[in-house]
Short mmCIF file of C-alpha atoms in Angstrom, two decimals:
data_model
loop_
_atom_site.label_atom_id
_atom_site.label_comp_id
_atom_site.label_asym_id
_atom_site.label_seq_id
_atom_site.Cartn_x
_atom_site.Cartn_y
_atom_site.Cartn_z
CA UNK V 1 59.67 31.69 58.49
CA UNK V 2 57.19 30.72 61.31
CA UNK V 3 53.53 31.46 61.47
CA UNK V 4 54.04 34.60 63.44
CA UNK V 5 56.52 35.71 61.00
CA UNK V 6 54.25 35.13 57.94
CA UNK V 7 51.46 36.84 59.75
CA UNK V 8 53.41 39.99 60.54
CA UNK V 9 54.69 39.97 56.78
CA UNK V 10 51.04 39.84 55.62
CA UNK V 11 50.06 42.61 58.03
CA UNK V 12 52.99 44.76 57.08
CA UNK V 13 52.23 44.33 53.34
CA UNK V 14 48.64 45.22 53.98
CA UNK V 15 49.64 48.37 55.86
CA UNK V 16 51.95 49.44 53.06
CA UNK V 17 49.31 48.74 50.40
CA UNK V 18 46.51 50.62 52.26
CA UNK V 19 49.03 53.55 53.12
CA UNK V 20 50.11 53.74 49.44
CA UNK V 21 46.49 53.78 48.31
CA UNK V 22 45.63 56.48 50.93
CA UNK V 23 48.56 58.56 49.84
CA UNK V 24 47.64 58.18 46.16
CA UNK V 25 43.99 59.21 46.87
CA UNK V 26 45.32 62.14 48.80
CA UNK V 27 47.71 63.39 46.13
CA UNK V 28 45.98 62.42 42.96
CA UNK V 29 44.63 65.24 40.86
CA UNK V 30 40.84 66.04 41.38
CA UNK V 31 38.16 66.81 38.73
CA UNK V 32 36.46 70.22 38.77
CA UNK V 33 33.27 69.81 40.86
CA UNK V 34 29.82 70.66 39.77
CA UNK V 35 29.16 74.31 40.38
CA UNK V 36 25.89 76.02 41.31
CA UNK V 37 25.96 79.30 39.66
CA UNK V 38 22.67 80.44 41.20
CA UNK V 39 23.32 79.78 44.99
CA UNK V 40 21.24 82.29 46.86
CA UNK V 41 22.95 84.33 49.52
CA UNK V 42 20.40 87.11 50.23
CA UNK V 43 17.93 87.40 53.13
CA UNK V 44 14.77 85.29 53.37
CA UNK V 45 13.48 82.60 51.07
CA UNK V 46 14.96 82.23 47.70
CA UNK V 47 11.40 81.44 46.37
CA UNK V 48 10.49 85.15 46.90
CA UNK V 49 13.63 86.31 45.13
CA UNK V 50 13.53 87.93 41.63
CA UNK V 51 16.87 89.07 40.63
CA UNK V 52 17.33 92.56 39.30
CA UNK V 53 19.84 92.22 36.56
CA UNK V 54 20.09 95.98 35.78
CA UNK V 55 23.45 97.76 36.41
CA UNK V 56 22.97 101.06 38.32
CA UNK V 57 25.34 104.03 38.78
CA UNK V 58 26.45 104.64 42.28
CA UNK V 59 28.09 107.62 43.96
CA UNK V 60 30.08 107.78 47.23
CA UNK V 61 28.15 110.44 49.10
CA UNK V 62 27.58 111.05 52.82
CA UNK V 63 25.62 113.85 54.42
CA UNK V 64 27.19 116.55 56.72
CA UNK V 65 25.50 114.92 59.70
CA UNK V 66 27.43 111.68 59.17
CA UNK V 67 30.83 113.50 59.02
CA UNK V 68 29.92 115.60 62.01
CA UNK V 69 29.07 112.49 64.09
CA UNK V 70 32.47 111.10 63.18
CA UNK V 71 34.13 114.35 64.05
CA UNK V 72 32.49 114.21 67.48
CA UNK V 73 33.59 110.71 68.02
CA UNK V 74 37.14 111.53 67.11
CA UNK V 75 37.10 114.57 69.58
CA UNK V 76 36.17 112.22 72.39
CA UNK V 77 39.45 110.21 72.65
CA UNK V 78 39.50 107.67 75.50
CA UNK V 79 42.43 107.66 77.93
CA UNK V 80 44.62 105.58 75.62
CA UNK V 81 47.09 103.39 77.52
CA UNK V 82 50.70 104.79 77.12
CA UNK V 83 53.11 102.36 75.35
CA UNK V 84 55.70 100.56 77.41
CA UNK V 85 58.93 102.42 77.71
CA UNK V 86 61.24 101.74 74.81
CA UNK V 87 58.64 100.07 72.75
CA UNK V 88 57.20 101.18 69.22
CA UNK V 89 54.74 98.78 67.57
CA UNK V 90 55.95 95.55 69.19
CA UNK V 91 52.83 95.33 71.36
CA UNK V 92 50.45 96.50 68.75
CA UNK V 93 49.56 99.99 67.51
CA UNK V 94 51.55 102.55 69.45
CA UNK V 95 48.95 104.89 71.22
CA UNK V 96 51.17 107.98 70.83
CA UNK V 97 51.23 107.44 67.09
CA UNK V 98 47.53 106.78 67.10
CA UNK V 99 46.85 110.08 68.77
CA UNK V 100 48.75 111.78 66.06
CA UNK V 101 46.74 110.03 63.47
CA UNK V 102 43.45 110.83 65.11
CA UNK V 103 44.34 114.50 65.28
CA UNK V 104 45.18 114.51 61.60
CA UNK V 105 41.93 112.63 60.73
CA UNK V 106 39.83 114.95 62.92
CA UNK V 107 41.30 118.28 61.79
CA UNK V 108 42.87 117.98 58.48
CA UNK V 109 41.29 114.97 56.70
CA UNK V 110 37.68 115.65 57.66
CA UNK V 111 38.26 119.27 56.82
CA UNK V 112 38.74 118.36 53.18
CA UNK V 113 36.17 115.39 53.05
CA UNK V 114 34.50 116.79 50.01
CA UNK V 115 37.81 116.54 48.15
CA UNK V 116 38.24 112.91 49.42
CA UNK V 117 34.73 112.15 48.27
CA UNK V 118 35.59 113.56 44.89
CA UNK V 119 38.82 111.52 44.77
CA UNK V 120 36.87 108.34 45.51
CA UNK V 121 34.26 109.17 42.81
CA UNK V 122 36.91 109.80 40.07
CA UNK V 123 36.15 106.36 38.65
CA UNK V 124 32.58 105.31 37.67
CA UNK V 125 30.92 103.16 40.49
CA UNK V 126 28.04 100.89 39.94
CA UNK V 127 25.89 98.27 41.69
CA UNK V 128 24.18 95.22 40.40
CA UNK V 129 22.22 92.28 42.08
CA UNK V 130 23.94 88.90 41.96
CA UNK V 131 22.74 85.70 43.77
CA UNK V 132 20.67 87.85 46.12
CA UNK V 133 23.52 90.36 46.88
CA UNK V 134 23.86 93.99 45.83
CA UNK V 135 27.41 93.97 44.50
CA UNK V 136 29.36 97.19 44.22
CA UNK V 137 32.16 97.68 41.58
CA UNK V 138 34.21 100.21 39.66
CA UNK V 139 34.02 99.90 35.91
CA UNK V 140 36.71 101.87 34.06
CA UNK V 141 36.91 101.93 30.31
CA UNK V 142 39.96 103.24 28.46
CA UNK V 143 39.65 106.10 26.15
CA UNK V 144 41.72 104.93 23.17
CA UNK V 145 41.48 104.69 19.42
CA UNK V 146 39.43 101.83 17.89
CA UNK V 147 42.60 100.01 16.67
CA UNK V 148 44.06 99.57 20.11
CA UNK V 149 43.47 96.17 21.67
CA UNK V 150 41.30 96.32 24.80
CA UNK V 151 41.50 93.49 27.29
CA UNK V 152 38.98 92.81 30.21
CA UNK V 153 40.60 92.65 33.63
CA UNK V 154 39.15 91.78 37.06
CA UNK V 155 41.05 93.26 40.05
CA UNK V 156 40.53 91.64 43.45
CA UNK V 157 41.26 93.06 46.82
CA UNK V 158 41.37 91.44 50.22
CA UNK V 159 41.20 92.27 53.94
CA UNK V 160 41.59 94.91 55.37
CA UNK V 161 41.89 96.51 51.98
CA UNK V 162 39.28 97.66 49.57
CA UNK V 163 38.89 98.96 46.03
CA UNK V 164 40.92 102.01 47.34
CA UNK V 165 44.09 99.77 46.93
CA UNK V 166 43.85 99.99 43.22
CA UNK V 167 43.37 103.72 42.62
CA UNK V 168 47.05 104.44 41.63
CA UNK V 169 47.38 101.48 39.28
CA UNK V 170 44.03 101.86 37.48
CA UNK V 171 45.10 104.87 35.27
CA UNK V 172 48.27 103.05 34.33
CA UNK V 173 46.27 99.99 33.14
CA UNK V 174 43.61 101.97 31.23
CA UNK V 175 45.98 104.40 29.46
CA UNK V 176 47.92 103.72 26.28
CA UNK V 177 51.69 103.77 26.78
CA UNK V 178 54.94 102.80 25.27
CA UNK V 179 55.42 99.67 27.42
CA UNK V 180 52.41 97.97 25.96
CA UNK V 181 50.34 97.75 22.68
CA UNK V 182 47.07 97.00 24.61
CA UNK V 183 45.14 98.62 27.40
CA UNK V 184 42.62 97.29 29.89
CA UNK V 185 39.03 97.71 30.70
CA UNK V 186 38.99 97.25 34.39
CA UNK V 187 36.38 95.88 36.78
CA UNK V 188 37.13 96.44 40.46
CA UNK V 189 34.44 94.98 42.72
CA UNK V 190 34.12 95.31 46.45
CA UNK V 191 33.92 91.59 47.78
CA UNK V 192 30.66 90.47 49.28
CA UNK V 193 30.41 92.07 52.77
CA UNK V 194 33.01 94.70 52.07
CA UNK V 195 32.38 98.35 51.56
CA UNK V 196 29.24 98.98 49.45
CA UNK V 197 28.73 95.22 48.57
CA UNK V 198 26.08 93.56 50.55
CA UNK V 199 27.12 90.83 52.96
CA UNK V 200 25.61 87.31 52.88
CA UNK V 201 22.54 86.50 55.08
CA UNK V 202 23.38 82.79 54.89
CA UNK V 203 26.34 80.75 56.24
CA UNK V 204 28.74 79.35 53.69
CA UNK V 205 29.79 82.23 51.52
CA UNK V 206 33.41 81.01 51.37
CA UNK V 207 36.15 82.06 48.97
CA UNK V 208 35.18 79.34 46.49
CA UNK V 209 31.65 80.55 46.50
CA UNK V 210 32.75 84.29 46.22
CA UNK V 211 34.65 82.94 43.07
CA UNK V 212 31.29 82.07 41.66
CA UNK V 213 29.75 85.59 42.46
CA UNK V 214 32.77 87.25 40.86
CA UNK V 215 32.41 85.10 37.70
CA UNK V 216 28.82 86.01 37.48
CA UNK V 217 29.64 89.68 37.86
CA UNK V 218 32.09 89.40 34.83
CA UNK V 219 29.29 87.78 32.79
CA UNK V 220 26.95 90.42 33.91
CA UNK V 221 29.07 93.32 32.69
CA UNK V 222 29.58 91.56 29.33
CA UNK V 223 32.81 89.58 29.64
CA UNK V 224 32.77 85.67 29.28
CA UNK V 225 36.50 85.63 29.19
CA UNK V 226 38.98 87.88 31.15
CA UNK V 227 42.19 88.31 33.06
CA UNK V 228 42.54 88.42 36.77
CA UNK V 229 45.00 90.17 39.17
CA UNK V 230 44.59 89.88 42.97
CA UNK V 231 46.25 90.01 46.37
CA UNK V 232 45.39 88.64 49.85
CA UNK V 233 41.83 87.11 49.60
CA UNK V 234 41.82 88.44 46.00
CA UNK V 235 44.73 86.19 45.28
CA UNK V 236 42.94 83.16 46.64
CA UNK V 237 39.69 84.08 44.87
CA UNK V 238 41.51 84.63 41.68
CA UNK V 239 43.16 81.26 41.93
CA UNK V 240 39.89 79.54 42.56
CA UNK V 241 38.37 81.32 39.51
CA UNK V 242 41.27 80.09 37.35
CA UNK V 243 40.50 76.51 38.83
CA UNK V 244 36.78 76.41 38.60
CA UNK V 245 36.52 78.38 35.28
CA UNK V 246 39.57 77.37 33.30
CA UNK V 247 38.07 77.98 29.85
CA UNK V 248 37.05 81.54 30.85
CA UNK V 249 39.98 82.88 32.77
CA UNK V 250 42.67 83.99 30.08
CA UNK V 251 45.38 84.55 32.72
CA UNK V 252 45.77 84.99 36.43
CA UNK V 253 48.47 87.28 38.09
CA UNK V 254 48.75 87.03 41.89
CA UNK V 255 50.80 88.58 44.63
CA UNK V 256 50.84 86.18 47.63
CA UNK V 257 50.70 82.97 45.64
CA UNK V 258 50.03 79.97 47.72
CA UNK V 259 48.56 76.44 47.37
CA UNK V 260 47.36 74.11 50.24
CA UNK V 261 47.64 70.33 49.25
CA UNK V 262 48.81 67.30 50.97
CA UNK V 263 51.99 67.55 49.11
CA UNK V 264 52.70 71.15 49.70
CA UNK V 265 53.75 70.73 53.22
CA UNK V 266 56.22 67.90 52.89
CA UNK V 267 57.64 69.45 49.66
CA UNK V 268 58.18 72.73 51.61
CA UNK V 269 59.95 70.87 54.29
CA UNK V 270 62.10 69.03 51.85
CA UNK V 271 62.99 72.25 50.02
CA UNK V 272 64.08 73.74 53.28
CA UNK V 273 66.70 71.08 53.66
CA UNK V 274 68.44 72.20 50.59
CA UNK V 275 67.06 75.50 49.50
CA UNK V 276 69.60 76.28 46.77
CA UNK V 277 68.30 73.27 44.80
CA UNK V 278 64.89 75.01 44.45
CA UNK V 279 65.53 78.77 44.45
CA UNK V 280 68.31 81.06 43.47
CA UNK V 281 70.76 82.00 46.18
CA UNK V 282 69.67 85.72 46.37
CA UNK V 283 66.05 84.68 47.00
CA UNK V 284 66.54 81.92 49.76
CA UNK V 285 65.61 84.31 52.47
CA UNK V 286 62.26 84.93 50.99
CA UNK V 287 61.28 81.34 52.01
CA UNK V 288 63.73 80.09 54.52
CA UNK V 289 64.70 79.27 57.24
CA UNK V 290 61.28 77.79 57.52
CA UNK V 291 61.35 77.98 61.43
CA UNK V 292 61.78 81.77 61.55
CA UNK V 293 59.12 82.28 58.71
CA UNK V 294 56.70 80.17 60.63
CA UNK V 295 57.26 82.16 63.79
CA UNK V 296 56.68 85.30 61.75
CA UNK V 297 53.38 84.01 60.59
CA UNK V 298 52.42 83.09 64.21
CA UNK V 299 53.26 86.62 65.47
CA UNK V 300 50.96 88.15 62.69
CA UNK V 301 48.03 85.76 62.65
CA UNK V 302 46.37 86.27 66.01
CA UNK V 303 43.68 88.24 64.15
CA UNK V 304 43.04 85.40 61.93
CA UNK V 305 42.24 83.00 64.60
CA UNK V 306 39.81 85.52 66.24
CA UNK V 307 38.13 86.22 62.76
CA UNK V 308 37.96 82.59 61.76
CA UNK V 309 36.15 81.74 65.07
CA UNK V 310 34.39 84.76 66.34
CA UNK V 311 34.12 87.46 63.67
CA UNK V 312 30.97 88.97 65.10
CA UNK V 313 32.47 89.50 68.51
CA UNK V 314 35.56 91.52 67.34
CA UNK V 315 33.27 93.07 64.77
CA UNK V 316 30.88 94.46 67.46
CA UNK V 317 33.94 95.92 69.36
CA UNK V 318 35.09 97.89 66.05
CA UNK V 319 31.60 98.75 64.61
CA UNK V 320 31.00 102.53 65.00
CA UNK V 321 34.36 102.84 66.79
CA UNK V 322 36.56 104.85 64.43
CA UNK V 323 39.49 104.96 66.97
CA UNK V 324 39.64 101.18 67.43
CA UNK V 325 38.85 100.53 63.81
CA UNK V 326 41.81 102.71 62.60
CA UNK V 327 44.22 101.03 65.03
CA UNK V 328 43.02 97.55 64.05
CA UNK V 329 43.32 98.17 60.30
CA UNK V 330 46.32 100.50 60.19
CA UNK V 331 48.42 98.14 62.25
CA UNK V 332 48.24 95.61 59.32
CA UNK V 333 49.42 98.41 56.83
CA UNK V 334 52.47 98.78 59.13
CA UNK V 335 53.70 95.30 59.90
CA UNK V 336 52.38 93.65 56.72
CA UNK V 337 54.27 96.15 54.72
CA UNK V 338 57.55 95.24 56.36
CA UNK V 339 57.79 93.36 59.87
CA UNK V 340 60.70 95.50 60.79
CA UNK V 341 58.35 98.42 61.12
CA UNK V 342 57.28 97.01 64.53
CA UNK V 343 60.50 98.63 65.75
CA UNK V 344 59.63 102.14 64.52
CA UNK V 345 57.71 104.66 66.69
CA UNK V 346 55.57 105.77 63.88
CA UNK V 347 55.14 102.24 62.35
CA UNK V 348 56.64 103.17 59.13
CA UNK V 349 53.17 104.12 57.87
CA UNK V 350 54.27 107.04 55.77
CA UNK V 351 57.21 105.48 54.14
CA UNK V 352 55.08 104.45 51.19
CA UNK V 353 51.60 105.55 52.10
CA UNK V 354 49.97 108.89 52.63
CA UNK V 355 47.76 109.32 55.67
CA UNK V 356 45.02 110.44 53.20
CA UNK V 357 45.18 107.21 51.39
CA UNK V 358 45.31 105.04 54.56
CA UNK V 359 42.32 107.02 55.97
CA UNK V 360 40.41 106.67 52.74
CA UNK V 361 40.47 102.90 53.35
CA UNK V 362 39.48 103.25 56.94
CA UNK V 363 36.74 105.56 56.10
CA UNK V 364 35.30 102.98 53.54
CA UNK V 365 34.94 100.47 56.41
CA UNK V 366 33.69 102.98 58.83
CA UNK V 367 31.04 104.64 56.62
CA UNK V 368 29.68 101.32 55.34
CA UNK V 369 29.62 99.61 58.65
CA UNK V 370 31.22 96.58 56.91
CA UNK V 371 34.10 95.54 59.32
CA UNK V 372 31.92 92.57 60.72
CA UNK V 373 30.70 91.27 57.40
CA UNK V 374 34.18 91.61 55.86
CA UNK V 375 35.69 89.55 58.63
CA UNK V 376 33.26 86.58 58.12
CA UNK V 377 35.22 85.38 55.05
CA UNK V 378 37.68 83.96 57.60
CA UNK V 379 35.08 81.84 59.34
CA UNK V 380 33.73 80.52 55.97
CA UNK V 381 37.19 79.88 54.72
CA UNK V 382 38.21 77.64 57.56
CA UNK V 383 35.10 75.29 57.69
CA UNK V 384 35.30 71.64 57.28
CA UNK V 385 33.31 71.83 54.09
CA UNK V 386 35.67 74.39 52.58
CA UNK V 387 38.74 72.50 53.60
CA UNK V 388 37.18 69.28 52.31
CA UNK V 389 36.80 70.70 48.84
CA UNK V 390 40.63 71.18 48.69
CA UNK V 391 40.38 72.81 45.24
CA UNK V 392 44.13 73.27 45.03
CA UNK V 393 44.20 69.60 44.18
CA UNK V 394 42.59 70.48 40.92
CA UNK V 395 45.55 71.36 38.43
CA UNK V 396 44.81 74.53 36.50
CA UNK V 397 46.04 75.05 32.96
CA UNK V 398 45.36 78.76 33.00
CA UNK V 399 48.45 80.83 32.40
CA UNK V 400 49.69 82.11 35.87
CA UNK V 401 52.18 84.55 37.14
CA UNK V 402 53.47 85.09 40.75
CA UNK V 403 54.81 88.54 41.87
CA UNK V 404 56.86 87.80 45.00
CA UNK V 405 57.61 90.79 47.17
CA UNK V 406 60.22 90.34 49.80
CA UNK V 407 58.06 91.13 52.87
CA UNK V 408 54.89 89.29 51.75
CA UNK V 409 53.28 87.33 54.58
CA UNK V 410 53.55 83.93 52.88
CA UNK V 411 55.83 82.73 50.14
CA UNK V 412 56.09 79.32 48.48
CA UNK V 413 58.73 77.95 46.09
CA UNK V 414 57.70 77.33 42.54
CA UNK V 415 58.33 73.59 42.98
CA UNK V 416 55.27 73.65 45.36
CA UNK V 417 53.20 75.99 43.34
CA UNK V 418 53.58 74.05 40.04
CA UNK V 419 51.61 71.15 41.51
CA UNK V 420 48.58 73.37 41.04
CA UNK V 421 49.65 76.11 38.62
CA UNK V 422 50.69 73.78 35.92
CA UNK V 423 51.29 76.72 33.54
CA UNK V 424 53.23 79.01 35.66
CA UNK V 425 54.61 81.41 32.96
CA UNK V 426 56.20 83.97 35.24
CA UNK V 427 57.69 84.13 38.72
CA UNK V 428 59.50 87.30 39.75
CA UNK V 429 61.07 88.26 42.98
CA UNK V 430 61.17 91.94 44.14
CA UNK V 431 63.70 93.34 46.73
CA UNK V 432 61.08 95.43 48.34
CA UNK V 433 57.46 95.48 48.96
CA UNK V 434 54.91 93.81 51.17
CA UNK V 435 51.38 92.66 51.39
CA UNK V 436 49.59 95.70 49.88
CA UNK V 437 51.71 95.75 46.67
CA UNK V 438 49.09 97.51 44.59
CA UNK V 439 48.94 100.44 46.89
CA UNK V 440 52.59 100.37 48.13
CA UNK V 441 54.41 99.81 44.84
CA UNK V 442 51.78 100.31 41.99
CA UNK V 443 54.60 100.97 39.31
CA UNK V 444 56.26 97.65 40.16
CA UNK V 445 53.14 95.63 40.19
CA UNK V 446 52.01 97.27 37.06
CA UNK V 447 55.22 96.53 35.13
CA UNK V 448 55.26 92.95 36.30
CA UNK V 449 51.55 92.53 35.31
CA UNK V 450 52.13 94.06 31.84
CA UNK V 451 55.27 91.73 31.36
CA UNK V 452 52.92 88.80 31.99
CA UNK V 453 50.23 89.83 29.68
CA UNK V 454 52.76 90.73 27.00
CA UNK V 455 54.10 87.15 27.11
CA UNK V 456 50.48 85.77 26.81
CA UNK V 457 49.80 88.14 23.84
CA UNK V 458 52.75 86.64 21.97
CA UNK V 459 51.82 83.00 22.50
#
């Protein structure tokens, strides 16, 4: 071998060694970082801040003038552009369907607003101050005999949802029944910037930082150790809590399980080459073919790019605009429940949901003027700093369960998930259901969750 050959061999060896070290650095498990439990997110200087640790009752209540102002806005419908001939929801929310919903909202729904307020107030509401922010939450205690085991549970919603998503499942969780020998004491917070929870005045309130706020909330209400169930952002935040606070989270149950690590992408690609090696035949279409799944994500993620880059701009367009707000939010409850609903003139909205339940959720955003602050989580989630943390590279030993509904936006095979969820106790597939499982199929989600907790109680 000549000098050039030896030189090339040395260079090649160095390249391989450096590449291997870089790959090992990228894929090696990471330690839990140091966590600042007192990071201040309120307005002004933290030096002037004195936290009020009291927990105060709260009631959903709006004066007649607020409802009349909304009624006036709903009676002044702009000249909505007619849908293209032969289209349903393929181009977005069908304006014919939108007019029907606006008419129902204006005449029927607002006509019984006092009943809807009473419905929203059926569970006890509270507020408390945490890290400079007023945080709103439901706290529902079970009424059972002293010999019944009561387990603390944190329920976490996402966007464009709210605490309203859990109204049908809360009574099942807090009531004694034949399918379980325990009940839950349930805490359901509005995420910071959502509904009646104050939005941050500072940049940087990312999902990992919200996980800290939620942990502090559970401590505030008296629970050092607890269980978690979440979907959408609630799934990510629940995952992060189970990562950062592994000695305190007793179990985490998620719909829309996902991890983002350097290995998750190549492993997903490899699994797509031979899917039946990684998942049972009847569930392959939940994950593959990867190409069509990726196209589906692209079709439904335009909103994400806007909200991750210019949340305040789109927020300004929607703030105080009930008609635009309803179209923007309810479109997600159509296509994210089942992408095939794009082909239905009514968007399939009432196949699982009632208009009252859907409008309850829209009203929460409208009445609290929270659409802009709710969308900022996207901008904070996609920062260089948040990506740099890559907390999914920290393995979590917390017992975990994934409920996989057929029409969920994102699915990952367990082979990928187990790199992070090292104690994946349960992973069940469901032939129906989409992104808003707690609201769409509360019985199914409830049974899957109880099955998971029952397994943990027997360990």
